[in-house]
PDB file of C-alpha atoms in Angstrom:
ATOM      1  CA  UNK A  18      20.255   5.575  -7.816  1.00  0.00           C
ATOM      2  CA  UNK A  19      18.739   2.177  -7.067  1.00  0.00           C
ATOM      3  CA  UNK A  20      15.386   3.101  -8.655  1.00  0.00           C
ATOM      4  CA  UNK A  21      17.166   4.321 -11.781  1.00  0.00           C
ATOM      5  CA  UNK A  22      19.123   1.103 -12.060  1.00  0.00           C
ATOM      6  CA  UNK A  23      15.972  -1.000 -11.634  1.00  0.00           C
ATOM      7  CA  UNK A  24      14.286   1.074 -14.347  1.00  0.00           C
ATOM      8  CA  UNK A  25      17.229   0.606 -16.744  1.00  0.00           C
ATOM      9  CA  UNK A  26      17.372  -3.117 -15.982  1.00  0.00           C
ATOM     10  CA  UNK A  27      13.630  -3.481 -16.625  1.00  0.00           C
ATOM     11  CA  UNK A  28      13.863  -1.460 -19.835  1.00  0.00           C
ATOM     12  CA  UNK A  29      16.752  -3.600 -21.077  1.00  0.00           C
ATOM     13  CA  UNK A  30      14.735  -6.797 -20.499  1.00  0.00           C
ATOM     14  CA  UNK A  31      11.712  -5.236 -22.197  1.00  0.00           C
ATOM     15  CA  UNK A  32      13.845  -4.329 -25.227  1.00  0.00           C
ATOM     16  CA  UNK A  33      15.196  -7.881 -25.523  1.00  0.00           C
ATOM     17  CA  UNK A  34      11.741  -9.432 -25.279  1.00  0.00           C
ATOM     18  CA  UNK A  35      10.431  -6.877 -27.783  1.00  0.00           C
ATOM     19  CA  UNK A  36      12.811  -8.175 -30.472  1.00  0.00           C
ATOM     20  CA  UNK A  37      12.288 -11.811 -29.444  1.00  0.00           C
ATOM     21  CA  UNK A  38       8.509 -11.458 -29.655  1.00  0.00           C
ATOM     22  CA  UNK A  39       8.705  -9.705 -33.041  1.00  0.00           C
ATOM     23  CA  UNK A  40      10.834 -12.543 -34.363  1.00  0.00           C
ATOM     24  CA  UNK A  41       8.558 -15.248 -32.966  1.00  0.00           C
ATOM     25  CA  UNK A  42       5.306 -13.589 -34.081  1.00  0.00           C
ATOM     26  CA  UNK A  43       6.158 -12.181 -37.520  1.00  0.00           C
ATOM     27  CA  UNK A  44       9.652 -13.430 -38.317  1.00  0.00           C
ATOM     28  CA  UNK A  45      11.226  -9.991 -38.147  1.00  0.00           C
ATOM     29  CA  UNK A  46      14.133  -9.294 -38.136  1.00  0.00           C
ATOM     30  CA  UNK A  47      15.343 -12.030 -40.460  1.00  0.00           C
ATOM     31  CA  UNK A  48      18.935 -11.445 -39.289  1.00  0.00           C
ATOM     32  CA  UNK A  49      20.735  -9.334 -36.692  1.00  0.00           C
ATOM     33  CA  UNK A  50      22.212  -7.041 -39.338  1.00  0.00           C
ATOM     34  CA  UNK A  51      18.748  -5.881 -40.451  1.00  0.00           C
ATOM     35  CA  UNK A  52      18.382  -2.102 -40.141  1.00  0.00           C
ATOM     36  CA  UNK A  53      15.855  -0.746 -37.645  1.00  0.00           C
ATOM     37  CA  UNK A  54      14.706   2.747 -36.671  1.00  0.00           C
ATOM     38  CA  UNK A  55      15.515   2.949 -32.964  1.00  0.00           C
ATOM     39  CA  UNK A  56      14.398   6.504 -32.187  1.00  0.00           C
ATOM     40  CA  UNK A  57      12.758   9.294 -34.176  1.00  0.00           C
ATOM     41  CA  UNK A  58      13.373  12.212 -31.799  1.00  0.00           C
ATOM     42  CA  UNK A  59      15.234  14.533 -32.225  1.00  0.00           C
ATOM     43  CA  UNK A  60      16.360  12.853 -35.458  1.00  0.00           C
ATOM     44  CA  UNK A  61      15.918   9.358 -36.824  1.00  0.00           C
ATOM     45  CA  UNK A  62      18.502   6.976 -35.339  1.00  0.00           C
ATOM     46  CA  UNK A  63      18.943   3.983 -37.614  1.00  0.00           C
ATOM     47  CA  UNK A  64      21.114   1.030 -36.637  1.00  0.00           C
ATOM     48  CA  UNK A  65      21.333  -2.726 -37.124  1.00  0.00           C
ATOM     49  CA  UNK A  66      19.209  -4.807 -34.744  1.00  0.00           C
ATOM     50  CA  UNK A  67      22.289  -6.243 -33.031  1.00  0.00           C
ATOM     51  CA  UNK A  68      23.105  -2.805 -31.574  1.00  0.00           C
ATOM     52  CA  UNK A  69      20.102  -2.367 -29.214  1.00  0.00           C
ATOM     53  CA  UNK A  70      20.269  -6.068 -28.317  1.00  0.00           C
ATOM     54  CA  UNK A  71      23.948  -5.668 -27.422  1.00  0.00           C
ATOM     55  CA  UNK A  72      23.274  -2.532 -25.377  1.00  0.00           C
ATOM     56  CA  UNK A  73      20.465  -4.312 -23.530  1.00  0.00           C
ATOM     57  CA  UNK A  74      22.639  -7.340 -22.753  1.00  0.00           C
ATOM     58  CA  UNK A  75      25.465  -5.079 -21.576  1.00  0.00           C
ATOM     59  CA  UNK A  76      23.081  -3.072 -19.382  1.00  0.00           C
ATOM     60  CA  UNK A  77      21.613  -6.208 -17.805  1.00  0.00           C
ATOM     61  CA  UNK A  78      25.079  -7.644 -17.173  1.00  0.00           C
ATOM     62  CA  UNK A  79      26.563  -4.484 -15.660  1.00  0.00           C
ATOM     63  CA  UNK A  80      23.616  -3.815 -13.366  1.00  0.00           C
ATOM     64  CA  UNK A  81      23.527  -7.457 -12.223  1.00  0.00           C
ATOM     65  CA  UNK A  82      27.266  -7.304 -11.524  1.00  0.00           C
ATOM     66  CA  UNK A  83      26.833  -4.057  -9.610  1.00  0.00           C
ATOM     67  CA  UNK A  84      24.078  -5.535  -7.420  1.00  0.00           C
ATOM     68  CA  UNK A  85      26.082  -8.723  -6.820  1.00  0.00           C
ATOM     69  CA  UNK A  86      29.110  -6.726  -5.690  1.00  0.00           C
ATOM     70  CA  UNK A  87      27.084  -4.379  -3.506  1.00  0.00           C
TER      71      UNK A  87
END
């Protein structure tokens, strides 16, 4: 369980820095409501950029809270 949580926490940070680096390097996305293709398998999953950022922030917060309360 602990290894899974560390993986999810790391992935959530990676996802945040992915969007931050895209914005800093090429200016994309211009706003958080810009549509992005999140996954292509098994079908394309299209959502605004704020959605994966929100999920990442929620994941980081919940796992940090869990480890603090442990």
